[in-house]
Short mmCIF file of C-alpha atoms and ligand atoms in Angstrom, two decimals:
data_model
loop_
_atom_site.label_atom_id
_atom_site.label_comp_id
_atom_site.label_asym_id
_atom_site.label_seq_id
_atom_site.Cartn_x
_atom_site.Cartn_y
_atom_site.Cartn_z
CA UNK A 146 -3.76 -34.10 -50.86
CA UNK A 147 -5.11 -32.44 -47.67
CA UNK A 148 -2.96 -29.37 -48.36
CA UNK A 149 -4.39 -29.38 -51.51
CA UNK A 150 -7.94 -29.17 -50.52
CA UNK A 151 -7.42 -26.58 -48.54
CA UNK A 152 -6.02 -24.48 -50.60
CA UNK A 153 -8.71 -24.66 -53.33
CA UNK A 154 -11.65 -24.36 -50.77
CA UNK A 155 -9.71 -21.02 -49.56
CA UNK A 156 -9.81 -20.01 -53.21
CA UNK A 157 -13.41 -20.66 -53.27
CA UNK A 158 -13.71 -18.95 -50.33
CA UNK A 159 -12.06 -16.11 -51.18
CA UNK A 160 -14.00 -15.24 -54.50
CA UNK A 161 -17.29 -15.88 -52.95
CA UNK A 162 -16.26 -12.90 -49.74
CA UNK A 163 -14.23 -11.18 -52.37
CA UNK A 164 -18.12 -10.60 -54.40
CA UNK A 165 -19.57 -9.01 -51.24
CA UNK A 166 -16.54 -7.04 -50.64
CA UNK A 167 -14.57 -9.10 -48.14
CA UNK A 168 -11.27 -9.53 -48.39
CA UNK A 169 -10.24 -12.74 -46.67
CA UNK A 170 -6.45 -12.35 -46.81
CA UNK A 171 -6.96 -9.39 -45.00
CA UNK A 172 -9.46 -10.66 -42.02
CA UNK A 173 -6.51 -13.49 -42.05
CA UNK A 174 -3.93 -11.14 -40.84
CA UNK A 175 -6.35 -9.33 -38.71
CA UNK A 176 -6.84 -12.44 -36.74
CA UNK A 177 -3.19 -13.28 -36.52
CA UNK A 178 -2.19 -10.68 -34.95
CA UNK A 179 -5.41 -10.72 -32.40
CA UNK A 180 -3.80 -12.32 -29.27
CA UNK A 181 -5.97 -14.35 -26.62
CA UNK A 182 -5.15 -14.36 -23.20
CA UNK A 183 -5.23 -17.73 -21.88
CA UNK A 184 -6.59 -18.98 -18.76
CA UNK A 185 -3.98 -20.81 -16.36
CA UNK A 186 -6.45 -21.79 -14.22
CA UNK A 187 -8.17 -24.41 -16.74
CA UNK A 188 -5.07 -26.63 -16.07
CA UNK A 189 -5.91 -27.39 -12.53
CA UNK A 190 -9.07 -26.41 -11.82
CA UNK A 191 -8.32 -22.88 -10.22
CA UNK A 192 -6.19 -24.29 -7.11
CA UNK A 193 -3.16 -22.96 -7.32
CA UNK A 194 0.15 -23.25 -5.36
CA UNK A 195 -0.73 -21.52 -2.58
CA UNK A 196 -2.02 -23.75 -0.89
CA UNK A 197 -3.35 -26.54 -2.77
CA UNK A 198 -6.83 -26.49 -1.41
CA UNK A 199 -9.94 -26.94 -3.63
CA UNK A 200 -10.97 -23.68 -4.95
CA UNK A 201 -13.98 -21.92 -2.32
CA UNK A 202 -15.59 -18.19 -2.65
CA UNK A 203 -18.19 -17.22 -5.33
CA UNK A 204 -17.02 -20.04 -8.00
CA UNK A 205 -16.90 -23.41 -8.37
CA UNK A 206 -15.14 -26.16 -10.61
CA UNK A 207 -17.27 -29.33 -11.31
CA UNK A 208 -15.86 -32.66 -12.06
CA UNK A 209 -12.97 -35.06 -11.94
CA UNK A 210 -11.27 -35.68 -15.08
CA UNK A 211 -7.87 -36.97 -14.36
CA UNK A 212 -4.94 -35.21 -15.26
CA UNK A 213 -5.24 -32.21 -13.20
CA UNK A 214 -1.93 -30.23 -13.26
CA UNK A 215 -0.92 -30.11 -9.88
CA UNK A 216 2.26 -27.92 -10.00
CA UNK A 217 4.02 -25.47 -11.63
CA UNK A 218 5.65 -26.85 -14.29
CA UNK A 219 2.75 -29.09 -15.47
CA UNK A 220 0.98 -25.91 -15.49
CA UNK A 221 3.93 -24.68 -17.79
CA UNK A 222 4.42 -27.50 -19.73
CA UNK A 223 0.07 -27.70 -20.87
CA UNK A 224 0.54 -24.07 -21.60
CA UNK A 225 3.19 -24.78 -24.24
CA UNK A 226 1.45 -27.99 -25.44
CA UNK A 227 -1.83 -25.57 -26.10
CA UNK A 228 0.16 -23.01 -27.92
CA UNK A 229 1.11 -25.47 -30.35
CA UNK A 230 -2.86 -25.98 -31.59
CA UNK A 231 -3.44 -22.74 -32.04
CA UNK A 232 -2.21 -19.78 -34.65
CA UNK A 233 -1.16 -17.36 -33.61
CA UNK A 234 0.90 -15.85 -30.98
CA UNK A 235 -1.00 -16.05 -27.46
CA UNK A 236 -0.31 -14.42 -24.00
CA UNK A 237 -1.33 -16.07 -20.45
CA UNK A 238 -3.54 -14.84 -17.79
CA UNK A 239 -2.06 -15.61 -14.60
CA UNK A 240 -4.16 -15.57 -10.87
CA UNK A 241 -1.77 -14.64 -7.86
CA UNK A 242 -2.00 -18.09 -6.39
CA UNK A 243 -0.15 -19.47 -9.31
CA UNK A 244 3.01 -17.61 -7.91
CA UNK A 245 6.37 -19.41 -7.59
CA UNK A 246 6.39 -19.94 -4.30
CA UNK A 247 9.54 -22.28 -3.74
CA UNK A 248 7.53 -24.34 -1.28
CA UNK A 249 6.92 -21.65 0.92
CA UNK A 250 3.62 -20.41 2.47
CA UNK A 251 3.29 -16.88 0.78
CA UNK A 252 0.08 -15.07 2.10
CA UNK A 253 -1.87 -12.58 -0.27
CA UNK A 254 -0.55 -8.93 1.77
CA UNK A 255 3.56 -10.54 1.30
CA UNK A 256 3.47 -11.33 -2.16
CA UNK A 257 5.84 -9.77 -3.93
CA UNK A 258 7.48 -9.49 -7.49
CA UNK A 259 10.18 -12.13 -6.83
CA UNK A 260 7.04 -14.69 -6.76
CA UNK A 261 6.94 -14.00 -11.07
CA UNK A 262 10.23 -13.44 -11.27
CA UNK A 263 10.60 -17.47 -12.79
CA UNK A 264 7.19 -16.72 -14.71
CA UNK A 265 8.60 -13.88 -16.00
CA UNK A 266 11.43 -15.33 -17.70
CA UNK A 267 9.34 -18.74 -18.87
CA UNK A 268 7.25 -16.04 -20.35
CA UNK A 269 9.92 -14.66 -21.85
CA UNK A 270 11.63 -17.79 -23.45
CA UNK A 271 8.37 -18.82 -24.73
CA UNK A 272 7.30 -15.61 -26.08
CA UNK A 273 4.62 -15.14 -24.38
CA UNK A 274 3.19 -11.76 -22.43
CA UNK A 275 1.65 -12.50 -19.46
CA UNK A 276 -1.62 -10.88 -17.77
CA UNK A 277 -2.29 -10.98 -14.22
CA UNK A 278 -5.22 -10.91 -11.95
CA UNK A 279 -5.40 -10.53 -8.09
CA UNK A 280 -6.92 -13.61 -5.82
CA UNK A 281 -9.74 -12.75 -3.14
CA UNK A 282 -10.92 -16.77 -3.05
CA UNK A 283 -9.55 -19.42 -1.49
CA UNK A 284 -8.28 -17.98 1.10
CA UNK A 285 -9.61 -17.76 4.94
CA UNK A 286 -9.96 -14.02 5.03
CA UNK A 287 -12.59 -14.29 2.24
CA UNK A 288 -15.46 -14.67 3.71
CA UNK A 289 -18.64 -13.00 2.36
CA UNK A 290 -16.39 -9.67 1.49
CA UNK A 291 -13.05 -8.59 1.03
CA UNK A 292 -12.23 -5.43 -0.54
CA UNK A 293 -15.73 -4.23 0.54
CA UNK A 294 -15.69 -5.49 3.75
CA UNK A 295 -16.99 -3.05 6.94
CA UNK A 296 -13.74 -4.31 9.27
CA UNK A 297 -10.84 -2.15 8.49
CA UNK A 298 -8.65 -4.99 9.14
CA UNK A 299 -9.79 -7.59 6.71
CA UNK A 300 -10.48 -4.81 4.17
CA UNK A 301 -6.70 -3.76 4.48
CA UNK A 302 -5.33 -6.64 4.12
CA UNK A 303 -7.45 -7.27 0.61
CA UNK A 304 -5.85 -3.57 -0.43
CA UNK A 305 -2.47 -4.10 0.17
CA UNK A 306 -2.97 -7.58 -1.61
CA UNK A 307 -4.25 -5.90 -4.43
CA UNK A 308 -2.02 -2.94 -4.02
CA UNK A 309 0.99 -5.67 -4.24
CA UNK A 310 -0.44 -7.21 -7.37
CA UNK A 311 -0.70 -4.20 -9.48
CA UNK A 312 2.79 -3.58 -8.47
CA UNK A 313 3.63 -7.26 -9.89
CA UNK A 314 1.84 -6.10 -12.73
CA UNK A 315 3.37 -3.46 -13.18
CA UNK A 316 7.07 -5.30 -13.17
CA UNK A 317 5.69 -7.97 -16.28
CA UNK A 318 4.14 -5.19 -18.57
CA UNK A 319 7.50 -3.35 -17.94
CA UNK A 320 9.69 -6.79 -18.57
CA UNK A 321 7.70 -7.73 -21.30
CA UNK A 322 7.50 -4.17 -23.02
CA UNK A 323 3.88 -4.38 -23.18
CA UNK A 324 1.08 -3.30 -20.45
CA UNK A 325 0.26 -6.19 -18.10
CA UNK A 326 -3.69 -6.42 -18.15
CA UNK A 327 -4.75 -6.65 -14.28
CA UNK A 328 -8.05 -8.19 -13.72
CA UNK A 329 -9.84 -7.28 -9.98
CA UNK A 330 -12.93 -9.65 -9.38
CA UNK A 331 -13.82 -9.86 -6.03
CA UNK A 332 -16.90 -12.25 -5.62
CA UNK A 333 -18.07 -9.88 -2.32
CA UNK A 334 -21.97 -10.35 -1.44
CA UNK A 335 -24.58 -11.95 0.50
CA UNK A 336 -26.45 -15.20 0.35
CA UNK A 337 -29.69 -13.54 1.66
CA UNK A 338 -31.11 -10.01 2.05
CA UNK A 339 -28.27 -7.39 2.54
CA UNK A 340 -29.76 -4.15 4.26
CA UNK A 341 -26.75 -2.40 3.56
CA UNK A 342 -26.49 -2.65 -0.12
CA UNK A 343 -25.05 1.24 -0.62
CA UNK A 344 -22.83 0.73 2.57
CA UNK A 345 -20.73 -2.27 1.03
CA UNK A 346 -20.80 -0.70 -2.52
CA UNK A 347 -19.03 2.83 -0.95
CA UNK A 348 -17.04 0.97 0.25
CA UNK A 349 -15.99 -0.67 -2.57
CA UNK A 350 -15.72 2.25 -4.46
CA UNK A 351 -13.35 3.42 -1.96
CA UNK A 352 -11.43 0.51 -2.01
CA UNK A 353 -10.76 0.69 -5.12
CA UNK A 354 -9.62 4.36 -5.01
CA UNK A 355 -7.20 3.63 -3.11
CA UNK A 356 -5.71 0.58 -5.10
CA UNK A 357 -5.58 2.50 -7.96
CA UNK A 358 -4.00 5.82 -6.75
CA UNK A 359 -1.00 4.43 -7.69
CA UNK A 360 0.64 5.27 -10.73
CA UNK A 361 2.20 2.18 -12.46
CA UNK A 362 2.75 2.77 -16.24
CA UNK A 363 3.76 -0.92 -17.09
CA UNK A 364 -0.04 -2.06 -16.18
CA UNK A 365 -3.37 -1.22 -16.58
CA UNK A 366 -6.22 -2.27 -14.27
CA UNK A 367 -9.33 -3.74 -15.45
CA UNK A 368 -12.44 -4.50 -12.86
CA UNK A 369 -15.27 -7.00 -13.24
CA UNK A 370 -18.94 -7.17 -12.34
CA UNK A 371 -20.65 -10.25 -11.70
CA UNK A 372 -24.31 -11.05 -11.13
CA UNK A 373 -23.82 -13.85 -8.34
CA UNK A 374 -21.30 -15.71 -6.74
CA UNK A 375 -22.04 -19.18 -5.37
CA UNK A 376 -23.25 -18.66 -1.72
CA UNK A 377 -23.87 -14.87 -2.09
CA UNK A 378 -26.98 -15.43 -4.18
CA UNK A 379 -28.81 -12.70 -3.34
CA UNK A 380 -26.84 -9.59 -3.65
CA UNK A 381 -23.26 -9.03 -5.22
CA UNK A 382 -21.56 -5.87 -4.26
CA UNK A 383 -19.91 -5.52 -7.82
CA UNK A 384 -22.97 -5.63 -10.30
CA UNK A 385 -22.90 -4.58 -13.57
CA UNK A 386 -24.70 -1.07 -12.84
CA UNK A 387 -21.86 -0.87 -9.71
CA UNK A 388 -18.98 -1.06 -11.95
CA UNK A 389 -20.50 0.46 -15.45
CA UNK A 390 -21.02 3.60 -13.06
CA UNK A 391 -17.20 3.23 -11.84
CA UNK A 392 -15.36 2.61 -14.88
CA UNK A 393 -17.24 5.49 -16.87
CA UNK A 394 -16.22 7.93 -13.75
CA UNK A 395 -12.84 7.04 -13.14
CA UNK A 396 -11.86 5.75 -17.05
CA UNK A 397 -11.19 2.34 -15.77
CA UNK A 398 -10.80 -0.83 -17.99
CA UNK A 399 -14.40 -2.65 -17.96
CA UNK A 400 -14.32 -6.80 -17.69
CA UNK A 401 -16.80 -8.34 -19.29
CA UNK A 402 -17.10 -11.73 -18.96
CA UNK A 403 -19.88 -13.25 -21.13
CA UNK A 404 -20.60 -15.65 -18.67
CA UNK A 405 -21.83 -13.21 -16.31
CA UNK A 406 -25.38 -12.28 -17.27
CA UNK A 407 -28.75 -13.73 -17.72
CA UNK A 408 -29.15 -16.16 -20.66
CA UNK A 409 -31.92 -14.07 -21.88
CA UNK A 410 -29.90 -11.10 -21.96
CA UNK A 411 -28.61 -9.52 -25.18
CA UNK A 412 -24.57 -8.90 -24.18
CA UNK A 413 -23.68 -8.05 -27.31
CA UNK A 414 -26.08 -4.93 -27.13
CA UNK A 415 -23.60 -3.93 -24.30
CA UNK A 416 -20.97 -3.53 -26.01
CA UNK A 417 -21.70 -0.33 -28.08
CA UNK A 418 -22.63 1.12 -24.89
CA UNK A 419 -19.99 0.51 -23.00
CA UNK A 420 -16.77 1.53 -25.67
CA UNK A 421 -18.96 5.62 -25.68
CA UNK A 422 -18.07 5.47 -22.05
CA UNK A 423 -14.96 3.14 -20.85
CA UNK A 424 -11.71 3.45 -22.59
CA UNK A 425 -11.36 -0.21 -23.17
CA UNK A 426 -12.75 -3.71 -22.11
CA UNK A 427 -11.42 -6.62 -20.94
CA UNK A 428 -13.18 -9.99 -22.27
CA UNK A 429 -13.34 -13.18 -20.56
CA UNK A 430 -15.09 -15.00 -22.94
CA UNK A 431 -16.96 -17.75 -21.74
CA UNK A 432 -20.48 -20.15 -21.60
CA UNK A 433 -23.03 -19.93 -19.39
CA UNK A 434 -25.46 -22.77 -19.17
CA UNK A 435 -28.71 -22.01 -17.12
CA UNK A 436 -26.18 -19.93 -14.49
CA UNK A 437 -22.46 -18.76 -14.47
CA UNK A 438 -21.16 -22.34 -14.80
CA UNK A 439 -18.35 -21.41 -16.86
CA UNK A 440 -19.06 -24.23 -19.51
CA UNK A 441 -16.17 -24.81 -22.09
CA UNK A 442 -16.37 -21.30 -25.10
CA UNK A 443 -18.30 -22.66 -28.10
CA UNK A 444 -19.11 -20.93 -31.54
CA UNK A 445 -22.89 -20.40 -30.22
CA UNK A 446 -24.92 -17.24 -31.02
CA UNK A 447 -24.07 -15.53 -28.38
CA UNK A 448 -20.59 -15.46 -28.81
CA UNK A 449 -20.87 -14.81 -32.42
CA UNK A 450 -23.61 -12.07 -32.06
CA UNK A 451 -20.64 -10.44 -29.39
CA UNK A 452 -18.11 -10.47 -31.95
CA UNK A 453 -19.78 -9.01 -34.41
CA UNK A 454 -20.92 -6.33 -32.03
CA UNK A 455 -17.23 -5.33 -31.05
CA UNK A 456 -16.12 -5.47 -35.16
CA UNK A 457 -19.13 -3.36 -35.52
CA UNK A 458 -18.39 -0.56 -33.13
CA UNK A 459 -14.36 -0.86 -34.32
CA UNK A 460 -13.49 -2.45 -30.81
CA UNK A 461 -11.77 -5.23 -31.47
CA UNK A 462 -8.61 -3.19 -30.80
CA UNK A 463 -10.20 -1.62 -27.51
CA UNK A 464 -10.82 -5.15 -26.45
CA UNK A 465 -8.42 -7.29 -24.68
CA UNK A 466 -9.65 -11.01 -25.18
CA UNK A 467 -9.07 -13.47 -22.49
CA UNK A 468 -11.11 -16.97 -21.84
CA UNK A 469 -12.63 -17.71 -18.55
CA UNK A 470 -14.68 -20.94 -17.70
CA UNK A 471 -13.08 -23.85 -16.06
CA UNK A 472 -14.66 -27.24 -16.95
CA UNK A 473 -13.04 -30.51 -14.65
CA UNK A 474 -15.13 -33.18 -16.16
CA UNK A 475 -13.38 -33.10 -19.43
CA UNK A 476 -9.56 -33.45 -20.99
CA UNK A 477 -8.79 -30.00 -19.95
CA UNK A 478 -6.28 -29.39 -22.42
CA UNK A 479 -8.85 -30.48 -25.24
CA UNK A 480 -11.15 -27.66 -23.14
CA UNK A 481 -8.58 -24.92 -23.51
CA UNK A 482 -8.33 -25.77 -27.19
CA UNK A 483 -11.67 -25.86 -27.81
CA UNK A 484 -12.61 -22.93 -26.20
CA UNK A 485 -9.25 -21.26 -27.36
CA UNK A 486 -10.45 -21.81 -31.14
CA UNK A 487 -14.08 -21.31 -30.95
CA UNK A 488 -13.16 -17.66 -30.16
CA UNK A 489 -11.25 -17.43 -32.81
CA UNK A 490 -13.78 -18.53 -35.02
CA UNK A 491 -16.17 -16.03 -33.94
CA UNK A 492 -13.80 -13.20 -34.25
CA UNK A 493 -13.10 -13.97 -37.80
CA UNK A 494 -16.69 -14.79 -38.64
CA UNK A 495 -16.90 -11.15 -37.26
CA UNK A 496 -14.26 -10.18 -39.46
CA UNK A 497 -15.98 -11.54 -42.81
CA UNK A 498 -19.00 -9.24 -42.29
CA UNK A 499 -19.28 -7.78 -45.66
CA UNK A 500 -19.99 -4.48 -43.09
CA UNK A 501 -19.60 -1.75 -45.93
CA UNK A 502 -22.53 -3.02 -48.28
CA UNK A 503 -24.80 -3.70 -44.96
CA UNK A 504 -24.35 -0.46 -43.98
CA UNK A 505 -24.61 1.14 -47.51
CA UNK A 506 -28.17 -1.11 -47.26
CA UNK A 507 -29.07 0.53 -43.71
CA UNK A 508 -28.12 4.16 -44.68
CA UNK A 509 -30.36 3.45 -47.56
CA UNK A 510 -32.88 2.22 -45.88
CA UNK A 511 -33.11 -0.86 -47.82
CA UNK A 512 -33.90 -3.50 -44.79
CA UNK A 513 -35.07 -6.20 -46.93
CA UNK A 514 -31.83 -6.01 -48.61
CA UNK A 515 -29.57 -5.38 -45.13
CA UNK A 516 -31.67 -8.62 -44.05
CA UNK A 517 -31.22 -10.83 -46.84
CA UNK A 518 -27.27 -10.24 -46.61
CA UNK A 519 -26.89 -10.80 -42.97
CA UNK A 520 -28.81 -14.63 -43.55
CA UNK A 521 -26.60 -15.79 -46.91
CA UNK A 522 -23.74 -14.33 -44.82
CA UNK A 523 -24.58 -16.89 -42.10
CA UNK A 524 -23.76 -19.49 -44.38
CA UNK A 525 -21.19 -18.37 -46.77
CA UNK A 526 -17.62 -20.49 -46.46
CA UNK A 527 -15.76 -19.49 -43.16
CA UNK A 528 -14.84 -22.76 -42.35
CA UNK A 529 -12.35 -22.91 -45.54
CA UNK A 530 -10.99 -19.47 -44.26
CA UNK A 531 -10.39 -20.90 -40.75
CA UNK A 532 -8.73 -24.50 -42.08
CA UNK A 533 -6.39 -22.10 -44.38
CA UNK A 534 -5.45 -19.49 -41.44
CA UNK A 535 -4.62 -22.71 -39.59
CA UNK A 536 -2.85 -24.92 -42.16
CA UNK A 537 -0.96 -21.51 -42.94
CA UNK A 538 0.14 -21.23 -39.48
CA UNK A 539 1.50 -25.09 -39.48
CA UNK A 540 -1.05 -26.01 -36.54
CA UNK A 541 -3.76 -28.70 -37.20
CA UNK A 542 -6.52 -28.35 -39.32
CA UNK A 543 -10.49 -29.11 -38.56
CA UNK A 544 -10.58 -32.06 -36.19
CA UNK A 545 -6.85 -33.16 -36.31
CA UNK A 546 -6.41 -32.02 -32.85
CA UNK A 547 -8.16 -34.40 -31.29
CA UNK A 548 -5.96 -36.76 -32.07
CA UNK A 549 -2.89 -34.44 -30.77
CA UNK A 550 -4.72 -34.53 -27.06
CA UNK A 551 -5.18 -37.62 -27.48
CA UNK A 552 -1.50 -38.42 -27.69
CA UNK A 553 -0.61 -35.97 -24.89
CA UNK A 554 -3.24 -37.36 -22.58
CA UNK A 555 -1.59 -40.81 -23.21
CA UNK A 556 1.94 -39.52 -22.49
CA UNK A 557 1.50 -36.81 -20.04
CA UNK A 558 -2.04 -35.84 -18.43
CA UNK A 559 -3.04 -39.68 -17.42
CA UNK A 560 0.30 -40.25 -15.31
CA UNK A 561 -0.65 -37.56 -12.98
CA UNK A 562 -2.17 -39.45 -10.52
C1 LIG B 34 -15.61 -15.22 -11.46
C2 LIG B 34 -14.93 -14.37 -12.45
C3 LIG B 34 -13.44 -14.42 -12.42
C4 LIG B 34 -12.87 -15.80 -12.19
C5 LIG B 34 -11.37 -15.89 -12.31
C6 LIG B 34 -10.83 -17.19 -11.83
O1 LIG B 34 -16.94 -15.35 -11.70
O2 LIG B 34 -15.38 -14.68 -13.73
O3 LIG B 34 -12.93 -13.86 -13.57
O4 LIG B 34 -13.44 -16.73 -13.04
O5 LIG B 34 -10.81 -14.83 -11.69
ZN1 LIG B 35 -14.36 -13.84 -15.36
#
């Protein structure tokens, strides 16, 4: 019966896009192959195995849902529970203080290759490509800045950490046949009034130089700018303007994560500006609310409006879409699905633009027109398009998840004590 309805609302569904010149079978396979890079660190709160502290520098979890994974093969085993919710094929983003450690203290400047090895081949067996990202938090050499820092020593140690990852990178994207994305955030800044804003930012730039002299064809590198980090309030050494400037000058992969600006801001307006001038982004979609607090992805505006900005300026394969927020005061698996599918939403919604007769409007300068398609648009039936490119990937349909966490939270998440 179910199966039923769906398929006759996708029919619907499919006339009504097929009148504005949509073709839904199409934006379908579009968003099957789109892969999204998820998050390990919404399984546990962004702790890691290093060494199994509560996460400190820049960013902050809130909450205590129970369930927490608290080692590596919980972290596995939610990974492959969230793949089955979701169509399509996915790939995970790993942080260097998920490594497999073997019980061992590793520290940042040893880590080495044999540390993914075991990730490597779970990634493998579960067809999965893997994405990587280098750890300045949580550590004791953190401090207010790492890879920026004015003391040689502290500042080398944060290179050859970083150094060591892209090499680690380099070893998946070569494993897996397909470039390793590494992402560099390094939440560097100060709490009050820095008098040496250029200083730390040369040095940054310098840094940075030097981390990426090396060439490593299995990975490409990715940096991202922040407007605050908890405790550096009033000046962050990698701003937006800081690494816009970099990644035009040295062709560098631009991270943009949504959660990162003012609320006010248009960030969907970046994105046309930033593909003239970066060869590709790096997404970490997420939610701000009132501040970077890395709420749970929803299908809001602004995620929609970003979307539709990146289908717009033929992005979406320049774009390499990964979630970021970390919310501990709900079932984080339900999180991870609901932020996981809200994206997915919004790309497709992106997809269904009937783009060619908006922009025959525009170039005719018919705006009434142009503005009366963009509002029915708004309402026309994506949600029959979504159930079908679900129920056509044999993963749950609308709201039937919920009941799937539910069942895995009974058997699994609430015996971690
Ligand atoms: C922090 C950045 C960064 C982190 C992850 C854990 O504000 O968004 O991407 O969230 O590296
Ligand atoms: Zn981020």
């Amino acid at each position: 019966m179910k199966e039923q309805l769906i398929q006759q609302a996708y029919d619907v569904a499919k006339e009504r896009y097929a009148a504005i010149g949509v073709d839904t079978d199409m934006a379908i396979a579009e968003l099957e192959k789109q892969q999204i890079s998820l998050h390990c660190w919404q399984t546990d709160d962004v702790v890691g195995f290093e060494r199994n502290e509560a996460l400190s520098g820049g960013i902050q979890t809130t909450g205590n849902y129970p369930g927490r994974a608290r080692n590596i093969d919980e972290v596995r085993h939610d990974i492959e529970f969230v793949k089955t919710l979701l169509a399509g094929n996915h790939r995970l983003n790993l942080h260097e203080i998920y490594g497999d450690f073997g019980g061992k203290f590793v520290d940042r400047d040893q880590v080495g290759v044999e540390h993914f090895q075991s990730w490597m081949d779970w990634a493998k067996a579960n067809d999965m490509k893997l994405d990587f990202n280098s750890t300045s938090f949580s550590h004791p050499k953190s401090g207010d800045l790492t890879l920026s820092n004015p003391d040689k020593g502290i500042r080398e140690f944060w290179i050859e950490h970083t150094k060591r990852c892209r090499r680690i990178a380099d070893a998946m994207g070569r494993a897996q046949g397909d470039p390793c994305i590494m992402n560099i955030w390094v939440h560097d800044g100060s709490k009050d009034t820095s008098v040496c804003r250029k200083r730390y930012r040369e040095i940054l730039a310098e840094s940075l130089d030097e981390i990426l002299k090396e060439d490593l064809p299995g990975m490409k590198s990715c940096v991202e700018a922040k407007l605050f980090g908890i405790g550096l309030e009033s000046y962050t050494v990698g701003s937006m303007d800081f690494y816009e400037g970099y990644c035009a000058t040295r062709k560098v992969i631009y991270t943009l994560d949504t959660g990162h600006y003012e609320q006010t801001e248009n960030v969907a307006d970046k994105v046309a500006s930033l593909l003239l001038f970066v060869p590709e982004l790096m997404l970490h979609v997420s939610r701000p609310v009132r501040w970077d607090s890395d709420h749970v992805t929803i299908m809001n505006d602004q995620t929609l409006d970003f979307f539709k900005e990146l289908v717009r300026a033929d992005g979406l394969h320049r774009a390499h879409v990964g979630l970021d927020y970390f919310d501990a005061s709900i079932n984080r698996i339900g999180a991870y699905v609901v932020g996981a599918r809200a994206t997915q939403k919004c790309i497709l919604s992106a997809l269904l633009e009937p783009l060619a007769k908006l922009r025959e409007y525009e170039a005719n300068g018919q705006y009434f027109e142009r503005l009366a398609l963009l509002e029915e648009a708004k309402t026309l039936p994506m949600g029959a398009v979504f159930d079908y490119f679900n129920w056509k990937n044999g993963v749950p349909v609308g709201e039937d998840y919920i009941k799937n966490v539910q069942e895995y939270e009974q058997k699994v998440t609430s015996k971690r004590k």
